Amino acid sequence: MHQENKPFAFYLERLARTAESLDLTPEQRTALETPNAVIEKELSIVRDDGRKETLRAYRVQFNNARGPYKGGIRFHPGADLDEVKALAAAMAIKCAVVNVPFGGGKGGIQFDPKQYSTAEIERISRTFIREMNGTFGINKDIPAPDVYTTPQIMGYMLDEHEKMVGESEPGMITGKPIALGGSLGRDTSTAQGGVYVLEELVTMRGLDREKLRVVVQGFGNAGYHAASILHELGYRIVGLSDSKNALLDPNGLDPIAIHRSKQEHGTLASPGARTVTNEELLAADCDILIPAALDNQLTATTAPKVKASIILELANGPTSPEGDAIFEERGITVIPDVLANAGGVATSYFEWVQNRQQFYWTKEEVFERLHPLMANAFHAIWTTAKEKRTSLREAAFVLGVERITTALAARGIK
Ligand code: GLU
């Protein structure tokens, strides 16, 4: 059965629970239920063959009580207003959870980038920035990469923005190429942040890495790097997938070799591995499941079949509220997206700080700062969950919402 995906309704449902337990005032509740601004544009694009096309584009500026709006831009056919709004709200919570001085925003262009040439992608990226004129800025709203957007795309966007404002402003966007002021370590930081959090849990439970079997869904920036970092740490990667294929091998897969061969031949393959469906991948025998692709994967249909005891959400919104309820009932630990994948935005914060100072850090310095930031956020959420006897997701919401409402109250919204 197909599970209906209503990401913003899912956010409101989770917020309602938190609002009740925190006894929020109606003003605070409205502020957290409503985006500050929704900017919608039609982008007029000329294809390589001369055809004209229009693409729908969004930027949602959800909340900036704690600092400028922050959040990625995704290129995906599913990036409609409902999804972008939910993702913008999640960014506000996420930045508060890891305590970086940003609010939440998100952007999306609703199209399938795989059907477009590199030159077309560049034109679309530049047109987006021109059409969104006045939206972005180092102290206002700072985009970053997300699903199917890359450092190169951030480079085009920065270049277009700087042409418009007529001055250098590298801190208006993060996740950009190193040559334009990007931070060392930003490329692997989402995965690395997730691994830091996972390792806190593994250590706390006294588990033996070599005995832990991991399945990773998704082979993009987050999924691929998570699989390779965990593989190098000694975990056994028994399942991997990209948008076309899923592989299982109980003897272990080598994500680095698989990545190399995917770059050569275009498909995910490994000698001896079994090709399975996405459903079989999610239901595979393993200890740790890492959804690192799209949202709404672990639902009323798929959650009952999950065999993992730990879920690390590197994707945004991979578990539906029904999925959450099933995992809670089954005693499965879900490390929620707003914590698990926050290493990306935390390192975006470090990038922004470096841009402001025009003083750049080594990769070691970046990770020396990221590690305690993630570990502290994990322990704060763990303690809250124990105290309030809730899931980690609810605890993360409580912590995030509390920090946002404290900032709102300091601005007079009480
Ligand atoms: N797109 C990433 C996320 O969902 C990174 C956002 C950022 O660095 O601003 O967290």
Short mmCIF file of N, CA, C and O in Angstrom, two decimals, residues 288-375:
data_model
loop_
_atom_site.label_atom_id
_atom_site.label_comp_id
_atom_site.label_asym_id
_atom_site.label_seq_id
_atom_site.Cartn_x
_atom_site.Cartn_y
_atom_site.Cartn_z
N ILE A 288 22.31 -1.81 12.12
CA ILE A 288 22.14 -0.37 11.97
C ILE A 288 21.63 -0.08 10.56
O ILE A 288 22.21 -0.54 9.57
N LEU A 289 20.52 0.66 10.49
CA LEU A 289 19.97 1.04 9.18
C LEU A 289 20.15 2.55 9.02
O LEU A 289 19.77 3.32 9.91
N ILE A 290 20.74 2.95 7.90
CA ILE A 290 20.98 4.38 7.68
C ILE A 290 20.23 4.85 6.44
O ILE A 290 20.70 4.70 5.31
N PRO A 291 19.02 5.40 6.59
CA PRO A 291 18.35 5.97 5.43
C PRO A 291 19.05 7.29 5.07
O PRO A 291 19.12 8.21 5.89
N ALA A 292 19.61 7.35 3.87
CA ALA A 292 20.37 8.55 3.46
C ALA A 292 19.93 8.98 2.07
O ALA A 292 20.75 9.43 1.26
N ALA A 293 18.64 8.78 1.78
CA ALA A 293 18.15 9.15 0.45
C ALA A 293 17.03 10.18 0.60
O ALA A 293 17.30 11.31 0.97
N LEU A 294 15.80 9.73 0.35
CA LEU A 294 14.70 10.70 0.38
C LEU A 294 13.81 10.48 1.59
O LEU A 294 14.05 9.60 2.41
N ASP A 295 12.75 11.29 1.67
CA ASP A 295 11.86 11.21 2.83
C ASP A 295 10.82 10.08 2.67
O ASP A 295 10.71 9.47 1.62
N ASN A 296 10.10 9.83 3.76
CA ASN A 296 8.97 8.89 3.77
C ASN A 296 9.32 7.47 3.31
O ASN A 296 8.60 6.88 2.53
N GLN A 297 10.41 6.94 3.80
CA GLN A 297 10.84 5.59 3.44
C GLN A 297 10.41 4.57 4.49
O GLN A 297 10.12 3.43 4.17
N LEU A 298 10.41 4.99 5.76
CA LEU A 298 10.09 4.07 6.85
C LEU A 298 8.69 4.43 7.35
O LEU A 298 8.50 5.40 8.09
N THR A 299 7.73 3.65 6.87
CA THR A 299 6.31 3.98 7.03
C THR A 299 5.58 2.82 7.70
O THR A 299 6.20 1.82 8.07
N ALA A 300 4.25 2.94 7.77
CA ALA A 300 3.43 1.86 8.33
C ALA A 300 3.68 0.54 7.60
O ALA A 300 3.53 -0.54 8.17
N THR A 301 4.05 0.61 6.32
CA THR A 301 4.29 -0.61 5.54
C THR A 301 5.68 -1.17 5.77
O THR A 301 5.85 -2.38 5.94
N THR A 302 6.70 -0.31 5.77
CA THR A 302 8.08 -0.82 5.81
C THR A 302 8.62 -0.95 7.24
O THR A 302 9.43 -1.84 7.50
N ALA A 303 8.17 -0.08 8.16
CA ALA A 303 8.73 -0.08 9.52
C ALA A 303 8.57 -1.43 10.26
O ALA A 303 9.50 -1.85 10.95
N PRO A 304 7.41 -2.13 10.11
CA PRO A 304 7.29 -3.39 10.85
C PRO A 304 8.32 -4.43 10.42
O PRO A 304 8.60 -5.35 11.16
N LYS A 305 8.87 -4.28 9.20
CA LYS A 305 9.79 -5.32 8.69
C LYS A 305 11.26 -5.01 8.97
O LYS A 305 12.13 -5.83 8.70
N VAL A 306 11.53 -3.82 9.49
CA VAL A 306 12.93 -3.44 9.74
C VAL A 306 13.53 -4.35 10.81
O VAL A 306 12.92 -4.61 11.84
N LYS A 307 14.76 -4.83 10.56
CA LYS A 307 15.40 -5.73 11.53
C LYS A 307 16.46 -5.03 12.37
O LYS A 307 16.91 -5.55 13.38
N ALA A 308 16.89 -3.85 11.92
CA ALA A 308 17.92 -3.12 12.65
C ALA A 308 17.42 -2.72 14.04
O ALA A 308 16.21 -2.56 14.24
N SER A 309 18.36 -2.54 14.97
CA SER A 309 17.94 -2.04 16.29
C SER A 309 18.27 -0.56 16.45
O SER A 309 17.82 0.08 17.40
N ILE A 310 19.09 -0.04 15.51
CA ILE A 310 19.41 1.40 15.53
C ILE A 310 19.17 1.96 14.13
O ILE A 310 19.57 1.35 13.13
N ILE A 311 18.51 3.11 14.07
CA ILE A 311 18.31 3.80 12.79
C ILE A 311 18.96 5.17 12.88
O ILE A 311 18.68 5.94 13.81
N LEU A 312 19.84 5.46 11.95
CA LEU A 312 20.53 6.75 11.93
C LEU A 312 20.00 7.51 10.70
O LEU A 312 20.32 7.16 9.56
N GLU A 313 19.21 8.56 10.94
CA GLU A 313 18.54 9.24 9.83
C GLU A 313 19.43 10.30 9.18
O GLU A 313 19.40 11.47 9.58
N LEU A 314 20.18 9.90 8.17
CA LEU A 314 21.00 10.91 7.47
C LEU A 314 20.19 11.70 6.46
O LEU A 314 20.53 12.82 6.11
N ALA A 315 19.11 11.11 5.96
CA ALA A 315 18.20 11.85 5.07
C ALA A 315 17.35 12.77 5.92
O ALA A 315 17.28 12.61 7.15
N ASN A 316 16.67 13.70 5.30
CA ASN A 316 15.68 14.51 6.01
C ASN A 316 14.32 13.83 5.89
O ASN A 316 13.90 13.47 4.80
N GLY A 317 13.68 13.62 7.02
CA GLY A 317 12.32 13.08 7.03
C GLY A 317 12.13 11.67 6.51
O GLY A 317 11.08 11.37 5.93
N PRO A 318 13.06 10.73 6.74
CA PRO A 318 12.87 9.39 6.17
C PRO A 318 11.79 8.57 6.88
O PRO A 318 11.30 7.60 6.32
N THR A 319 11.42 8.96 8.12
CA THR A 319 10.44 8.17 8.88
C THR A 319 9.13 8.95 9.02
O THR A 319 9.14 10.11 9.43
N SER A 320 8.02 8.30 8.70
CA SER A 320 6.72 8.96 8.85
C SER A 320 6.30 8.84 10.33
O SER A 320 6.84 8.01 11.05
N PRO A 321 5.31 9.63 10.78
CA PRO A 321 4.86 9.50 12.17
C PRO A 321 4.39 8.07 12.50
O PRO A 321 4.64 7.57 13.59
N GLU A 322 3.73 7.39 11.54
CA GLU A 322 3.33 5.98 11.79
C GLU A 322 4.57 5.12 11.98
O GLU A 322 4.61 4.24 12.84
N GLY A 323 5.57 5.36 11.15
CA GLY A 323 6.84 4.62 11.27
C GLY A 323 7.45 4.84 12.65
O GLY A 323 7.88 3.89 13.31
N ASP A 324 7.43 6.08 13.10
CA ASP A 324 7.96 6.42 14.43
C ASP A 324 7.27 5.63 15.52
O ASP A 324 7.91 5.08 16.41
N ALA A 325 5.92 5.59 15.45
CA ALA A 325 5.14 4.90 16.48
C ALA A 325 5.51 3.42 16.49
O ALA A 325 5.65 2.82 17.56
N ILE A 326 5.70 2.85 15.30
CA ILE A 326 6.05 1.42 15.21
C ILE A 326 7.44 1.18 15.82
O ILE A 326 7.64 0.24 16.59
N PHE A 327 8.39 2.06 15.52
CA PHE A 327 9.74 1.88 16.07
C PHE A 327 9.75 2.03 17.59
O PHE A 327 10.47 1.32 18.28
N GLU A 328 8.93 2.96 18.08
CA GLU A 328 8.87 3.16 19.53
C GLU A 328 8.34 1.90 20.21
O GLU A 328 8.90 1.42 21.19
N GLU A 329 7.28 1.39 19.64
CA GLU A 329 6.66 0.19 20.19
C GLU A 329 7.62 -1.00 20.15
O GLU A 329 7.66 -1.82 21.06
N ARG A 330 8.41 -1.07 19.07
CA ARG A 330 9.33 -2.21 18.91
C ARG A 330 10.66 -1.98 19.63
O ARG A 330 11.55 -2.83 19.56
N GLY A 331 10.82 -0.85 20.29
CA GLY A 331 12.05 -0.59 21.04
C GLY A 331 13.27 -0.34 20.15
O GLY A 331 14.41 -0.58 20.55
N ILE A 332 13.02 0.16 18.94
CA ILE A 332 14.13 0.46 18.03
C ILE A 332 14.57 1.91 18.26
O ILE A 332 13.73 2.81 18.35
N THR A 333 15.87 2.13 18.40
CA THR A 333 16.37 3.48 18.66
C THR A 333 16.51 4.25 17.35
O THR A 333 17.27 3.84 16.47
N VAL A 334 15.80 5.36 17.23
CA VAL A 334 15.91 6.19 16.03
C VAL A 334 16.69 7.45 16.38
O VAL A 334 16.26 8.24 17.23
N ILE A 335 17.86 7.62 15.77
CA ILE A 335 18.59 8.89 15.94
C ILE A 335 18.03 9.84 14.89
O ILE A 335 18.22 9.62 13.69
N PRO A 336 17.25 10.86 15.32
CA PRO A 336 16.45 11.63 14.36
C PRO A 336 17.30 12.52 13.45
O PRO A 336 18.38 12.97 13.83
N ASP A 337 16.75 12.77 12.26
CA ASP A 337 17.42 13.61 11.25
C ASP A 337 17.98 14.92 11.79
O ASP A 337 19.12 15.30 11.48
N VAL A 338 17.19 15.62 12.62
CA VAL A 338 17.63 16.95 13.09
C VAL A 338 18.90 16.87 13.94
O VAL A 338 19.57 17.88 14.16
N LEU A 339 19.24 15.67 14.40
CA LEU A 339 20.51 15.46 15.08
C LEU A 339 21.48 14.73 14.15
O LEU A 339 22.61 15.18 13.92
N ALA A 340 21.01 13.61 13.58
CA ALA A 340 21.90 12.71 12.82
C ALA A 340 22.58 13.41 11.64
O ALA A 340 23.74 13.17 11.36
N ASN A 341 21.84 14.28 10.92
CA ASN A 341 22.46 14.88 9.74
C ASN A 341 22.86 16.34 9.96
O ASN A 341 23.22 17.05 9.01
N ALA A 342 22.87 16.79 11.22
CA ALA A 342 23.17 18.20 11.51
C ALA A 342 24.65 18.55 11.36
O ALA A 342 25.01 19.73 11.38
N GLY A 343 25.51 17.55 11.17
CA GLY A 343 26.93 17.83 10.93
C GLY A 343 27.14 18.68 9.69
O GLY A 343 28.11 19.45 9.60
N GLY A 344 26.22 18.55 8.73
CA GLY A 344 26.32 19.35 7.49
C GLY A 344 26.13 20.83 7.78
O GLY A 344 27.00 21.65 7.48
N VAL A 345 25.03 21.16 8.43
CA VAL A 345 24.78 22.59 8.68
C VAL A 345 25.74 23.13 9.74
O VAL A 345 26.12 24.30 9.69
N ALA A 346 26.18 22.28 10.66
CA ALA A 346 27.15 22.76 11.66
C ALA A 346 28.45 23.17 10.96
O ALA A 346 29.05 24.20 11.30
N THR A 347 28.84 22.39 9.96
CA THR A 347 30.06 22.74 9.24
C THR A 347 29.81 23.92 8.30
O THR A 347 30.72 24.71 8.03
N SER A 348 28.57 24.06 7.83
CA SER A 348 28.22 25.28 7.09
C SER A 348 28.41 26.50 7.99
O SER A 348 28.87 27.56 7.53
N TYR A 349 28.07 26.34 9.24
CA TYR A 349 28.28 27.44 10.20
C TYR A 349 29.78 27.76 10.29
O TYR A 349 30.18 28.92 10.24
N PHE A 350 30.61 26.71 10.39
CA PHE A 350 32.05 26.93 10.46
C PHE A 350 32.54 27.63 9.17
O PHE A 350 33.42 28.47 9.21
N GLU A 351 31.96 27.24 8.04
CA GLU A 351 32.35 27.86 6.77
C GLU A 351 32.01 29.35 6.78
O GLU A 351 32.82 30.20 6.39
N TRP A 352 30.85 29.65 7.27
CA TRP A 352 30.34 31.04 7.34
C TRP A 352 31.24 31.87 8.28
O TRP A 352 31.59 33.01 7.99
N VAL A 353 31.62 31.26 9.40
CA VAL A 353 32.51 31.94 10.36
C VAL A 353 33.86 32.24 9.68
O VAL A 353 34.39 33.35 9.78
N GLN A 354 34.39 31.24 8.96
CA GLN A 354 35.68 31.43 8.28
C GLN A 354 35.56 32.54 7.22
O GLN A 354 36.46 33.35 7.04
N ASN A 355 34.44 32.57 6.49
CA ASN A 355 34.22 33.61 5.49
C ASN A 355 34.16 35.00 6.12
O ASN A 355 34.70 35.96 5.59
N ARG A 356 33.52 35.08 7.26
CA ARG A 356 33.40 36.38 7.94
C ARG A 356 34.77 36.86 8.38
O ARG A 356 35.06 38.06 8.36
N GLN A 357 35.60 35.91 8.84
CA GLN A 357 36.92 36.29 9.36
C GLN A 357 37.98 36.33 8.26
O GLN A 357 39.07 36.81 8.50
N GLN A 358 37.65 35.77 7.11
CA GLN A 358 38.66 35.59 6.05
C GLN A 358 39.89 34.94 6.61
O GLN A 358 41.04 35.32 6.32
N PHE A 359 39.69 33.95 7.46
CA PHE A 359 40.78 33.24 8.09
C PHE A 359 40.39 31.78 8.11
O PHE A 359 39.36 31.41 8.69
N TYR A 360 41.18 30.95 7.44
CA TYR A 360 40.72 29.60 7.14
C TYR A 360 41.37 28.53 8.01
O TYR A 360 42.52 28.65 8.39
N TRP A 361 40.60 27.53 8.33
CA TRP A 361 41.02 26.46 9.23
C TRP A 361 41.49 25.24 8.45
O TRP A 361 41.11 25.05 7.29
N THR A 362 42.27 24.39 9.12
CA THR A 362 42.65 23.11 8.52
C THR A 362 41.46 22.15 8.68
O THR A 362 40.56 22.40 9.50
N LYS A 363 41.51 21.05 7.94
CA LYS A 363 40.45 20.04 8.06
C LYS A 363 40.40 19.51 9.49
O LYS A 363 39.32 19.28 10.05
N GLU A 364 41.59 19.34 10.09
CA GLU A 364 41.66 18.82 11.47
C GLU A 364 40.94 19.78 12.41
O GLU A 364 40.21 19.36 13.30
N GLU A 365 41.16 21.09 12.22
CA GLU A 365 40.50 22.08 13.09
C GLU A 365 38.98 22.01 12.94
O GLU A 365 38.24 22.13 13.92
N VAL A 366 38.53 21.82 11.69
CA VAL A 366 37.08 21.72 11.46
C VAL A 366 36.51 20.54 12.24
O VAL A 366 35.54 20.67 12.98
N PHE A 367 37.15 19.37 12.10
CA PHE A 367 36.61 18.18 12.76
C PHE A 367 36.82 18.21 14.28
O PHE A 367 36.02 17.65 15.02
N GLU A 368 37.88 18.88 14.73
CA GLU A 368 38.07 19.04 16.18
C GLU A 368 36.92 19.85 16.79
O GLU A 368 36.60 19.70 17.96
N ARG A 369 36.33 20.74 15.99
CA ARG A 369 35.19 21.51 16.50
C ARG A 369 33.88 20.78 16.30
O ARG A 369 32.96 20.88 17.12
N LEU A 370 33.78 20.06 15.18
CA LEU A 370 32.52 19.36 14.89
C LEU A 370 32.26 18.22 15.89
O LEU A 370 31.12 18.01 16.31
N HIS A 371 33.32 17.51 16.26
CA HIS A 371 33.14 16.32 17.10
C HIS A 371 32.47 16.65 18.45
O HIS A 371 31.41 16.09 18.76
N PRO A 372 33.02 17.59 19.25
CA PRO A 372 32.33 17.88 20.52
C PRO A 372 30.95 18.48 20.32
O PRO A 372 30.04 18.22 21.10
N LEU A 373 30.79 19.27 19.25
CA LEU A 373 29.47 19.87 19.00
C LEU A 373 28.41 18.78 18.82
O LEU A 373 27.32 18.82 19.41
N MET A 374 28.73 17.75 18.02
CA MET A 374 27.78 16.67 17.77
C MET A 374 27.60 15.80 19.02
O MET A 374 26.48 15.41 19.36
N ALA A 375 28.70 15.51 19.70
CA ALA A 375 28.63 14.64 20.89
C ALA A 375 27.80 15.34 21.97
O ALA A 375 26.96 14.71 22.62
#
